Amino acid sequence: MVLGGSSKLLKALNEAAALGHLLDHGELTRAELRDLTGLSKPTVSEAIRRLTEVGLVAGVGHETGRPGPNAEVYAVRADAAYAVAMSVRDHAPALTAALHDLRGAQRAHLEVPVDFTRTDPVSAVDETVAALCEAAGVSREPVAHVQLAVAGAFDPRDRVIHHVDVPGWSRPGLVDELGARLGVTVGVDNDVNLAALAERAHGAAQEADAFALLWIGDSGLGLAIDLGGSFGAQPRQARAAASLLRGARGGAGEIGYIPVGDGDFHDLVGPDAVRALAARYDTRDELLKELAGRIVLGLAAVVAVLDPPLVVIGGEVARAYGEPLGDAVVKAMSHAAPLETAIAVSTVDGDAPLLGAGDAAVTAVRETLLAALRQPTP
């Protein structure tokens, strides 16, 4: 019994290892899988046979341009599972959503106007998932995960979304109701945290050991802290996968509440404050100088406490003013902060929270598949 169980476990682990490399590398031959896994030729062949049999892997062609027989190339089946990313906003459009296949490709994108004073969030999300699948021309059954990006803090202890201004979204039990209606796992994270995932994967922080993302958006402020394994001098190649500091109750990064003078940071660089500055100044240079001076009042505290190697400024304000804003902040920081920190403006193209939610959703689906493969069948 022990030997039989060990044999089944070993086969399961081999299949998971092969699938993991195919997910990471895209397309591989059996020989390449042998090199990556260290497994024998028969073991790799059996793992590929089983993964093909269960519909997770398929042959996608043959390798050419080398001496000898052309080796068959394998890849994960894109339609084996799908992931949904959804961003919840307090302004129109209230929901933006995207459907991704198992390879990470976006298959559909929707902007959905919803009046949450009249529409229950559970119904809105359920209908949006159905609309995404219809738009992509795929069945809803393979959808395995829905990742929500919210302008709020999700507390994993009570499973409630706090500090969110969208009606209905702070209701106790909402997240579990969503999971029950959708029949899949539902992840919830702060929208700026998810924007940081996008910045790490696609933007200005791709080469950073760690970074902080200061989000100055149309609907508020936020700060995401990507620890990157360490804020210290640990070599990049030894660094663990990027990890976000969320806090005990999911509320890390609420930078808008930092007291500044008679008010708080939000009063200085929040949406209303930025619009007032834009109306006050006649020239762009004057506006950016004033705005940068206000930004560093909060940013200097972040740098003094965290000492990150990089600060990325993102959000709609950063997209509107671009590199000139970054240059103005660098100049203002040189007079305000005792530590030198690189400053960059976000280079993520498009909706960063939704893009990060898509990355998180696809990762969750992949991890679920790998975990299931590692459990030997009876």
mmCIF file of C-alpha atoms in Angstrom:
data_model
loop_
_atom_site.group_PDB
_atom_site.id
_atom_site.type_symbol
_atom_site.label_atom_id
_atom_site.label_comp_id
_atom_site.label_asym_id
_atom_site.label_seq_id
_atom_site.Cartn_x
_atom_site.Cartn_y
_atom_site.Cartn_z
ATOM 1 C CA MET A 1 0.000 0.000 0.000
ATOM 2 C CA VAL A 2 2.769 2.406 0.866
ATOM 3 C CA LEU A 3 4.650 1.650 -2.353
ATOM 4 C CA GLY A 4 1.497 2.004 -4.449
ATOM 5 C CA GLY A 5 0.638 5.269 -2.791
ATOM 6 C CA SER A 6 4.187 6.538 -3.244
ATOM 7 C CA SER A 7 4.109 5.591 -6.928
ATOM 8 C CA LYS A 8 0.864 7.481 -7.503
ATOM 9 C CA LEU A 9 2.183 10.510 -5.655
ATOM 10 C CA LEU A 10 5.386 10.467 -7.702
ATOM 11 C CA LYS A 11 3.416 10.344 -10.954
ATOM 12 C CA ALA A 12 1.237 13.206 -9.784
ATOM 13 C CA LEU A 13 4.274 15.305 -8.892
ATOM 14 C CA ASN A 14 5.878 14.560 -12.262
ATOM 15 C CA GLU A 15 2.749 15.680 -14.098
ATOM 16 C CA ALA A 16 2.594 18.858 -12.016
ATOM 17 C CA ALA A 17 6.266 19.562 -12.736
ATOM 18 C CA ALA A 18 5.752 19.151 -16.483
ATOM 19 C CA LEU A 19 2.651 21.338 -16.484
ATOM 20 C CA GLY A 20 4.400 23.984 -14.400
ATOM 21 C CA HIS A 21 7.220 24.310 -16.932
ATOM 22 C CA LEU A 22 4.776 24.471 -19.832
ATOM 23 C CA LEU A 23 2.889 27.251 -18.045
ATOM 24 C CA ASP A 24 6.145 29.129 -17.458
ATOM 25 C CA HIS A 25 7.751 28.640 -20.868
ATOM 26 C CA GLY A 26 4.796 28.412 -23.231
ATOM 27 C CA GLU A 27 5.890 25.759 -25.743
ATOM 28 C CA LEU A 28 8.348 22.935 -25.109
ATOM 29 C CA THR A 29 9.473 19.668 -26.674
ATOM 30 C CA ARG A 30 9.808 16.490 -24.641
ATOM 31 C CA ALA A 31 13.587 16.881 -24.741
ATOM 32 C CA GLU A 32 13.319 20.393 -23.328
ATOM 33 C CA LEU A 33 11.004 19.132 -20.594
ATOM 34 C CA ARG A 34 13.529 16.426 -19.733
ATOM 35 C CA ASP A 35 16.257 19.065 -19.399
ATOM 36 C CA LEU A 36 14.063 21.299 -17.221
ATOM 37 C CA THR A 37 12.658 18.597 -14.957
ATOM 38 C CA GLY A 38 15.587 16.177 -14.830
ATOM 39 C CA LEU A 39 13.131 13.340 -15.438
ATOM 40 C CA SER A 40 13.788 10.356 -17.683
ATOM 41 C CA LYS A 41 12.486 10.105 -21.245
ATOM 42 C CA PRO A 42 9.800 7.521 -20.385
ATOM 43 C CA THR A 43 8.677 9.525 -17.353
ATOM 44 C CA VAL A 44 8.285 12.728 -19.358
ATOM 45 C CA SER A 45 6.427 10.858 -22.102
ATOM 46 C CA GLU A 46 4.023 9.390 -19.573
ATOM 47 C CA ALA A 47 3.446 12.763 -17.937
ATOM 48 C CA ILE A 48 2.691 14.345 -21.338
ATOM 49 C CA ARG A 49 0.364 11.454 -22.197
ATOM 50 C CA ARG A 50 -1.606 11.923 -18.983
ATOM 51 C CA LEU A 51 -1.770 15.722 -19.282
ATOM 52 C CA THR A 52 -3.000 15.363 -22.857
ATOM 53 C CA GLU A 53 -5.538 12.757 -21.796
ATOM 54 C CA VAL A 54 -7.099 15.053 -19.184
ATOM 55 C CA GLY A 55 -7.235 17.969 -21.619
ATOM 56 C CA LEU A 56 -4.583 20.236 -20.103
ATOM 57 C CA VAL A 57 -1.887 19.899 -22.776
ATOM 58 C CA ALA A 58 -1.904 19.492 -26.554
ATOM 59 C CA GLY A 59 0.601 19.139 -29.361
ATOM 60 C CA VAL A 60 0.897 22.440 -31.231
ATOM 61 C CA GLY A 61 3.316 21.581 -34.027
ATOM 62 C CA HIS A 62 6.810 20.332 -34.691
ATOM 63 C CA GLU A 63 10.223 21.852 -34.179
ATOM 64 C CA THR A 64 12.038 22.546 -37.421
ATOM 65 C CA GLY A 65 15.482 23.683 -38.477
ATOM 66 C CA ARG A 66 17.468 21.013 -36.621
ATOM 67 C CA PRO A 67 19.077 17.791 -37.832
ATOM 68 C CA GLY A 68 17.103 14.603 -37.313
ATOM 69 C CA PRO A 69 13.379 14.007 -36.868
ATOM 70 C CA ASN A 70 11.276 17.050 -36.056
ATOM 71 C CA ALA A 71 10.316 16.939 -32.390
ATOM 72 C CA GLU A 72 6.696 17.535 -31.436
ATOM 73 C CA VAL A 73 6.068 20.750 -29.517
ATOM 74 C CA TYR A 74 3.591 20.848 -26.625
ATOM 75 C CA ALA A 75 1.742 23.670 -24.923
ATOM 76 C CA VAL A 76 -0.940 24.152 -22.316
ATOM 77 C CA ARG A 77 -4.429 24.163 -23.816
ATOM 78 C CA ALA A 78 -5.565 27.758 -23.602
ATOM 79 C CA ASP A 79 -9.223 26.786 -23.271
ATOM 80 C CA ALA A 80 -8.682 24.303 -20.442
ATOM 81 C CA ALA A 81 -9.657 26.974 -17.911
ATOM 82 C CA TYR A 82 -10.537 30.647 -17.791
ATOM 83 C CA ALA A 83 -10.057 33.458 -15.284
ATOM 84 C CA VAL A 84 -12.079 36.642 -14.863
ATOM 85 C CA ALA A 85 -10.705 39.991 -13.705
ATOM 86 C CA MET A 86 -13.114 42.694 -12.610
ATOM 87 C CA SER A 87 -12.539 46.243 -11.389
ATOM 88 C CA VAL A 88 -15.196 47.904 -9.203
ATOM 89 C CA ARG A 89 -15.330 51.698 -9.337
ATOM 90 C CA ASP A 90 -17.260 54.519 -7.715
ATOM 91 C CA HIS A 91 -17.541 56.285 -11.078
ATOM 92 C CA ALA A 92 -18.625 55.272 -14.563
ATOM 93 C CA PRO A 93 -18.153 52.685 -15.827
ATOM 94 C CA ALA A 94 -18.863 51.017 -12.480
ATOM 95 C CA LEU A 95 -17.496 47.669 -13.651
ATOM 96 C CA THR A 96 -14.738 46.848 -16.103
ATOM 97 C CA ALA A 97 -14.028 43.203 -16.714
ATOM 98 C CA ALA A 98 -11.788 40.915 -18.743
ATOM 99 C CA LEU A 99 -11.750 37.199 -19.498
ATOM 100 C CA HIS A 100 -8.363 35.482 -19.756
ATOM 101 C CA ASP A 101 -7.517 31.997 -20.926
ATOM 102 C CA LEU A 102 -5.067 29.657 -19.220
ATOM 103 C CA ARG A 103 -2.155 31.025 -21.213
ATOM 104 C CA GLY A 104 -2.984 34.508 -19.969
ATOM 105 C CA ALA A 105 -4.338 35.929 -23.226
ATOM 106 C CA GLN A 106 -7.274 38.314 -22.913
ATOM 107 C CA ARG A 107 -10.280 36.858 -24.712
ATOM 108 C CA ALA A 108 -12.912 39.513 -23.962
ATOM 109 C CA HIS A 109 -13.172 42.956 -22.354
ATOM 110 C CA LEU A 110 -16.275 44.810 -21.211
ATOM 111 C CA GLU A 111 -17.146 48.133 -19.613
ATOM 112 C CA VAL A 112 -20.441 47.789 -17.793
ATOM 113 C CA PRO A 113 -22.500 50.764 -16.560
ATOM 114 C CA VAL A 114 -24.129 49.725 -13.291
ATOM 115 C CA ASP A 115 -26.149 51.768 -10.819
ATOM 116 C CA PHE A 116 -25.281 50.029 -7.560
ATOM 117 C CA THR A 117 -27.910 52.014 -5.699
ATOM 118 C CA ARG A 118 -30.414 49.886 -7.625
ATOM 119 C CA THR A 119 -28.493 46.759 -8.604
ATOM 120 C CA ASP A 120 -27.178 44.139 -6.193
ATOM 121 C CA PRO A 121 -23.428 43.467 -6.618
ATOM 122 C CA VAL A 122 -23.955 39.699 -6.762
ATOM 123 C CA SER A 123 -26.330 39.972 -9.721
ATOM 124 C CA ALA A 124 -24.108 42.525 -11.471
ATOM 125 C CA VAL A 125 -20.988 40.372 -11.200
ATOM 126 C CA ASP A 126 -22.827 37.212 -12.208
ATOM 127 C CA GLU A 127 -24.328 38.880 -15.283
ATOM 128 C CA THR A 128 -20.966 40.385 -16.234
ATOM 129 C CA VAL A 129 -19.236 36.998 -16.124
ATOM 130 C CA ALA A 130 -21.968 35.590 -18.357
ATOM 131 C CA ALA A 131 -21.602 38.529 -20.759
ATOM 132 C CA LEU A 132 -17.827 38.069 -20.928
ATOM 133 C CA CYS A 133 -18.164 34.406 -21.833
ATOM 134 C CA GLU A 134 -20.769 35.241 -24.459
ATOM 135 C CA ALA A 135 -18.536 37.951 -25.934
ATOM 136 C CA ALA A 136 -15.621 35.496 -26.124
ATOM 137 C CA GLY A 137 -17.811 32.720 -27.513
ATOM 138 C CA VAL A 138 -16.822 30.280 -24.771
ATOM 139 C CA SER A 139 -18.673 28.178 -22.241
ATOM 140 C CA ARG A 140 -18.958 29.484 -18.725
ATOM 141 C CA GLU A 141 -18.141 26.099 -17.209
ATOM 142 C CA PRO A 142 -14.313 26.367 -17.507
ATOM 143 C CA VAL A 143 -14.270 29.693 -15.606
ATOM 144 C CA ALA A 144 -12.376 28.789 -12.444
ATOM 145 C CA HIS A 145 -11.622 32.070 -10.649
ATOM 146 C CA VAL A 146 -12.893 35.644 -10.400
ATOM 147 C CA GLN A 147 -10.533 38.337 -9.106
ATOM 148 C CA LEU A 148 -12.028 41.608 -7.918
ATOM 149 C CA ALA A 149 -10.138 44.896 -7.721
ATOM 150 C CA VAL A 150 -11.816 47.291 -5.284
ATOM 151 C CA ALA A 151 -10.982 50.743 -3.990
ATOM 152 C CA GLY A 152 -11.127 49.502 -0.424
ATOM 153 C CA ALA A 153 -9.553 47.091 2.042
ATOM 154 C CA PHE A 154 -10.547 43.435 2.180
ATOM 155 C CA ASP A 155 -10.199 42.042 5.692
ATOM 156 C CA PRO A 156 -9.530 38.276 5.468
ATOM 157 C CA ARG A 157 -10.669 37.803 9.067
ATOM 158 C CA ASP A 158 -14.269 38.919 8.633
ATOM 159 C CA ARG A 159 -14.220 38.622 4.807
ATOM 160 C CA VAL A 160 -15.709 42.087 4.483
ATOM 161 C CA ILE A 161 -14.621 44.893 2.147
ATOM 162 C CA HIS A 162 -14.019 48.004 4.254
ATOM 163 C CA HIS A 163 -13.529 51.667 3.263
ATOM 164 C CA VAL A 164 -15.257 51.183 -0.091
ATOM 165 C CA ASP A 165 -17.536 53.939 -1.399
ATOM 166 C CA VAL A 166 -19.504 51.851 -3.905
ATOM 167 C CA PRO A 167 -23.028 51.093 -2.566
ATOM 168 C CA GLY A 168 -23.573 47.496 -1.504
ATOM 169 C CA TRP A 169 -19.944 46.433 -1.614
ATOM 170 C CA SER A 170 -19.282 46.703 2.131
ATOM 171 C CA ARG A 171 -22.133 44.341 2.980
ATOM 172 C CA PRO A 172 -21.087 41.540 5.366
ATOM 173 C CA GLY A 173 -21.239 38.182 3.632
ATOM 174 C CA LEU A 174 -21.004 39.661 0.126
ATOM 175 C CA VAL A 175 -17.804 37.870 -0.899
ATOM 176 C CA ASP A 176 -19.154 34.490 0.188
ATOM 177 C CA GLU A 177 -22.435 35.224 -1.604
ATOM 178 C CA LEU A 178 -20.474 35.925 -4.766
ATOM 179 C CA GLY A 179 -18.596 32.645 -4.486
ATOM 180 C CA ALA A 180 -21.817 30.717 -3.947
ATOM 181 C CA ARG A 181 -23.597 32.349 -6.915
ATOM 182 C CA LEU A 182 -20.649 32.041 -9.299
ATOM 183 C CA GLY A 183 -19.619 28.565 -8.192
ATOM 184 C CA VAL A 184 -15.926 29.489 -8.312
ATOM 185 C CA THR A 185 -13.337 30.942 -5.984
ATOM 186 C CA VAL A 186 -13.495 34.714 -5.664
ATOM 187 C CA GLY A 187 -10.431 36.755 -4.796
ATOM 188 C CA VAL A 188 -10.606 40.337 -3.553
ATOM 189 C CA ASP A 189 -7.763 42.820 -3.336
ATOM 190 C CA ASN A 190 -7.209 46.548 -3.191
ATOM 191 C CA ASP A 191 -7.054 48.065 -6.667
ATOM 192 C CA VAL A 192 -3.705 49.760 -6.030
ATOM 193 C CA ASN A 193 -2.178 46.476 -4.847
ATOM 194 C CA LEU A 194 -3.292 44.901 -8.112
ATOM 195 C CA ALA A 195 -1.955 47.878 -10.058
ATOM 196 C CA ALA A 196 1.400 47.161 -8.402
ATOM 197 C CA LEU A 197 1.265 43.589 -9.731
ATOM 198 C CA ALA A 198 0.818 45.043 -13.215
ATOM 199 C CA GLU A 199 3.686 47.487 -12.626
ATOM 200 C CA ARG A 200 5.919 44.627 -11.531
ATOM 201 C CA ALA A 201 5.033 42.449 -14.529
ATOM 202 C CA HIS A 202 4.587 45.007 -17.301
ATOM 203 C CA GLY A 203 5.701 48.460 -16.183
ATOM 204 C CA ALA A 204 8.403 50.584 -14.631
ATOM 205 C CA ALA A 205 9.158 48.164 -11.755
ATOM 206 C CA GLN A 206 10.130 45.132 -13.829
ATOM 207 C CA GLU A 207 13.783 45.384 -12.853
ATOM 208 C CA ALA A 208 13.292 46.656 -9.299
ATOM 209 C CA ASP A 209 14.229 44.568 -6.290
ATOM 210 C CA ALA A 210 11.328 46.209 -4.457
ATOM 211 C CA PHE A 211 9.230 49.327 -4.910
ATOM 212 C CA ALA A 212 6.381 51.438 -3.639
ATOM 213 C CA LEU A 213 3.562 52.523 -5.934
ATOM 214 C CA LEU A 214 1.981 55.871 -5.098
ATOM 215 C CA TRP A 215 -1.413 55.948 -6.809
ATOM 216 C CA ILE A 216 -2.960 59.355 -7.503
ATOM 217 C CA GLY A 217 -6.224 58.602 -9.208
ATOM 218 C CA ASP A 218 -9.465 60.202 -10.262
ATOM 219 C CA SER A 219 -11.224 58.687 -7.264
ATOM 220 C CA GLY A 220 -8.575 58.767 -4.547
ATOM 221 C CA LEU A 221 -5.104 57.944 -3.290
ATOM 222 C CA GLY A 222 -3.379 54.708 -2.459
ATOM 223 C CA LEU A 223 -0.007 53.167 -1.771
ATOM 224 C CA ALA A 224 1.109 49.658 -2.631
ATOM 225 C CA ILE A 225 4.261 48.232 -1.090
ATOM 226 C CA ASP A 226 5.993 45.471 -3.038
ATOM 227 C CA LEU A 227 8.518 43.951 -0.692
ATOM 228 C CA GLY A 228 10.141 41.886 -3.421
ATOM 229 C CA GLY A 229 11.471 39.500 -0.785
ATOM 230 C CA SER A 230 13.471 42.210 0.967
ATOM 231 C CA PHE A 231 14.131 45.942 1.025
ATOM 232 C CA GLY A 232 17.736 45.125 1.832
ATOM 233 C CA ALA A 233 20.758 44.254 -0.256
ATOM 234 C CA GLN A 234 19.704 40.708 -1.093
ATOM 235 C CA PRO A 235 20.784 39.802 -4.657
ATOM 236 C CA ARG A 236 18.006 40.042 -7.202
ATOM 237 C CA GLN A 237 18.435 36.449 -8.362
ATOM 238 C CA ALA A 238 18.025 35.223 -4.773
ATOM 239 C CA ARG A 239 14.956 37.348 -4.128
ATOM 240 C CA ALA A 240 11.663 35.613 -3.514
ATOM 241 C CA ALA A 241 8.659 36.256 -5.738
ATOM 242 C CA ALA A 242 7.160 39.722 -5.380
ATOM 243 C CA SER A 243 5.031 40.015 -2.252
ATOM 244 C CA LEU A 244 2.717 42.835 -1.350
ATOM 245 C CA LEU A 245 2.364 44.191 2.164
ATOM 246 C CA ARG A 246 -1.375 44.146 2.862
ATOM 247 C CA GLY A 247 -1.478 44.629 6.628
ATOM 248 C CA ALA A 248 -3.357 42.669 9.273
ATOM 249 C CA ARG A 249 -6.766 43.873 8.062
ATOM 250 C CA GLY A 250 -5.934 44.497 4.409
ATOM 251 C CA GLY A 251 -5.574 48.210 5.034
ATOM 252 C CA ALA A 252 -1.860 48.794 4.412
ATOM 253 C CA GLY A 253 -1.237 51.707 2.058
ATOM 254 C CA GLU A 254 -4.074 54.037 3.055
ATOM 255 C CA ILE A 255 -1.738 56.979 2.550
ATOM 256 C CA GLY A 256 -4.555 59.482 2.164
ATOM 257 C CA TYR A 257 -5.077 59.437 5.943
ATOM 258 C CA ILE A 258 -1.548 60.686 6.740
ATOM 259 C CA PRO A 259 -2.011 63.939 8.738
ATOM 260 C CA VAL A 260 -0.615 66.980 6.968
ATOM 261 C CA GLY A 261 -1.083 70.380 8.598
ATOM 262 C CA ASP A 262 -4.721 70.902 9.514
ATOM 263 C CA GLY A 263 -5.921 68.139 7.202
ATOM 264 C CA ASP A 264 -4.577 64.994 5.624
ATOM 265 C CA PHE A 265 -2.689 63.966 2.496
ATOM 266 C CA HIS A 266 -5.920 63.416 0.602
ATOM 267 C CA ASP A 267 -6.814 67.077 1.078
ATOM 268 C CA LEU A 268 -3.573 68.059 -0.666
ATOM 269 C CA VAL A 269 -3.388 65.689 -3.657
ATOM 270 C CA GLY A 270 -6.781 64.008 -3.805
ATOM 271 C CA PRO A 271 -8.963 64.354 -6.924
ATOM 272 C CA ASP A 272 -10.667 67.571 -5.809
ATOM 273 C CA ALA A 273 -7.349 69.145 -4.846
ATOM 274 C CA VAL A 274 -5.739 68.322 -8.200
ATOM 275 C CA ARG A 275 -8.716 69.709 -10.110
ATOM 276 C CA ALA A 276 -8.546 72.908 -8.037
ATOM 277 C CA LEU A 277 -4.837 73.272 -8.815
ATOM 278 C CA ALA A 278 -5.472 72.768 -12.528
ATOM 279 C CA ALA A 279 -8.047 75.552 -12.440
ATOM 280 C CA ARG A 280 -5.776 77.896 -10.470
ATOM 281 C CA TYR A 281 -2.572 77.836 -12.512
ATOM 282 C CA ASP A 282 -2.169 79.244 -15.999
ATOM 283 C CA THR A 283 0.940 77.269 -16.910
ATOM 284 C CA ARG A 284 1.702 73.558 -16.687
ATOM 285 C CA ASP A 285 5.107 74.194 -15.103
ATOM 286 C CA GLU A 286 3.577 76.155 -12.219
ATOM 287 C CA LEU A 287 0.963 73.476 -11.658
ATOM 288 C CA LEU A 288 3.505 70.645 -11.628
ATOM 289 C CA LYS A 289 5.808 72.500 -9.243
ATOM 290 C CA GLU A 290 2.969 73.025 -6.750
ATOM 291 C CA LEU A 291 1.609 69.499 -7.149
ATOM 292 C CA ALA A 292 5.059 67.929 -6.759
ATOM 293 C CA GLY A 293 5.675 69.956 -3.600
ATOM 294 C CA ARG A 294 2.454 68.580 -2.147
ATOM 295 C CA ILE A 295 3.200 64.998 -3.231
ATOM 296 C CA VAL A 296 6.540 64.924 -1.439
ATOM 297 C CA LEU A 297 4.912 65.855 1.876
ATOM 298 C CA GLY A 298 3.441 62.363 1.949
ATOM 299 C CA LEU A 299 6.091 60.644 -0.112
ATOM 300 C CA ALA A 300 8.934 61.777 2.131
ATOM 301 C CA ALA A 301 7.316 59.922 5.026
ATOM 302 C CA VAL A 302 7.023 56.770 2.912
ATOM 303 C CA VAL A 303 10.671 56.956 1.922
ATOM 304 C CA ALA A 304 11.831 57.683 5.475
ATOM 305 C CA VAL A 305 9.953 54.657 6.874
ATOM 306 C CA LEU A 306 10.395 52.097 4.094
ATOM 307 C CA ASP A 307 13.564 53.232 2.244
ATOM 308 C CA PRO A 308 12.405 51.603 -1.014
ATOM 309 C CA PRO A 309 14.858 51.482 -3.933
ATOM 310 C CA LEU A 310 12.140 52.791 -6.251
ATOM 311 C CA VAL A 311 8.920 54.779 -6.032
ATOM 312 C CA VAL A 312 6.552 54.598 -8.989
ATOM 313 C CA ILE A 313 3.877 57.268 -9.365
ATOM 314 C CA GLY A 314 0.769 55.878 -11.024
ATOM 315 C CA GLY A 315 -2.913 56.573 -11.494
ATOM 316 C CA GLU A 316 -4.829 58.879 -13.786
ATOM 317 C CA VAL A 317 -2.888 61.963 -12.638
ATOM 318 C CA ALA A 318 0.434 60.321 -13.472
ATOM 319 C CA ARG A 319 -0.892 59.292 -16.878
ATOM 320 C CA ALA A 320 -2.130 62.817 -17.538
ATOM 321 C CA TYR A 321 1.106 64.621 -16.654
ATOM 322 C CA GLY A 322 3.648 61.899 -17.469
ATOM 323 C CA GLU A 323 7.402 62.313 -17.138
ATOM 324 C CA PRO A 324 7.283 66.075 -16.393
ATOM 325 C CA LEU A 325 5.467 65.227 -13.150
ATOM 326 C CA GLY A 326 8.114 62.635 -12.313
ATOM 327 C CA ASP A 327 10.874 65.170 -12.938
ATOM 328 C CA ALA A 328 9.139 67.735 -10.729
ATOM 329 C CA VAL A 329 8.767 65.182 -7.911
ATOM 330 C CA VAL A 330 12.446 64.210 -8.184
ATOM 331 C CA LYS A 331 13.437 67.856 -7.837
ATOM 332 C CA ALA A 332 11.118 68.439 -4.895
ATOM 333 C CA MET A 333 12.240 65.221 -3.173
ATOM 334 C CA SER A 334 15.882 66.280 -3.350
ATOM 335 C CA HIS A 335 15.065 69.086 -0.917
ATOM 336 C CA ALA A 336 12.603 67.215 1.300
ATOM 337 C CA ALA A 337 13.848 63.657 1.930
ATOM 338 C CA PRO A 338 17.125 62.596 3.577
ATOM 339 C CA LEU A 339 17.283 59.344 1.559
ATOM 340 C CA GLU A 340 17.875 59.133 -2.170
ATOM 341 C CA THR A 341 15.190 57.088 -3.881
ATOM 342 C CA ALA A 342 14.666 56.572 -7.587
ATOM 343 C CA ILE A 343 11.380 58.047 -8.844
ATOM 344 C CA ALA A 344 9.566 56.827 -11.958
ATOM 345 C CA VAL A 345 6.198 57.407 -13.552
ATOM 346 C CA SER A 346 4.120 54.330 -14.339
ATOM 347 C CA THR A 347 4.628 52.860 -17.795
ATOM 348 C CA VAL A 348 1.694 50.458 -17.650
ATOM 349 C CA ASP A 349 -0.500 51.043 -20.667
ATOM 350 C CA GLY A 350 -4.218 50.997 -19.926
ATOM 351 C CA ASP A 351 -6.169 49.965 -16.839
ATOM 352 C CA ALA A 352 -3.467 48.897 -14.364
ATOM 353 C CA PRO A 353 -5.777 47.517 -11.617
ATOM 354 C CA LEU A 354 -7.680 45.420 -14.155
ATOM 355 C CA LEU A 355 -4.457 44.214 -15.755
ATOM 356 C CA GLY A 356 -3.060 43.243 -12.348
ATOM 357 C CA ALA A 357 -6.329 41.532 -11.452
ATOM 358 C CA GLY A 358 -6.024 39.523 -14.669
ATOM 359 C CA ASP A 359 -2.505 38.422 -13.744
ATOM 360 C CA ALA A 360 -3.664 37.472 -10.244
ATOM 361 C CA ALA A 361 -6.677 35.563 -11.582
ATOM 362 C CA VAL A 362 -4.643 33.552 -14.094
ATOM 363 C CA THR A 363 -2.040 32.774 -11.432
ATOM 364 C CA ALA A 364 -4.767 31.561 -9.068
ATOM 365 C CA VAL A 365 -6.197 29.225 -11.714
ATOM 366 C CA ARG A 366 -2.768 27.834 -12.533
ATOM 367 C CA GLU A 367 -1.940 27.252 -8.877
ATOM 368 C CA THR A 368 -5.252 25.458 -8.375
ATOM 369 C CA LEU A 369 -4.575 23.160 -11.328
ATOM 370 C CA LEU A 370 -1.067 22.399 -10.121
ATOM 371 C CA ALA A 371 -2.276 21.721 -6.572
ATOM 372 C CA ALA A 372 -4.931 19.347 -7.909
ATOM 373 C CA LEU A 373 -2.361 17.479 -10.010
ATOM 374 C CA ARG A 374 -0.110 17.025 -6.996
ATOM 375 C CA GLN A 375 -2.877 15.067 -5.269
ATOM 376 C CA PRO A 376 -2.738 11.465 -6.543
ATOM 377 C CA THR A 377 -6.002 9.964 -7.713
ATOM 378 C CA PRO A 378 -7.294 7.026 -5.622
#
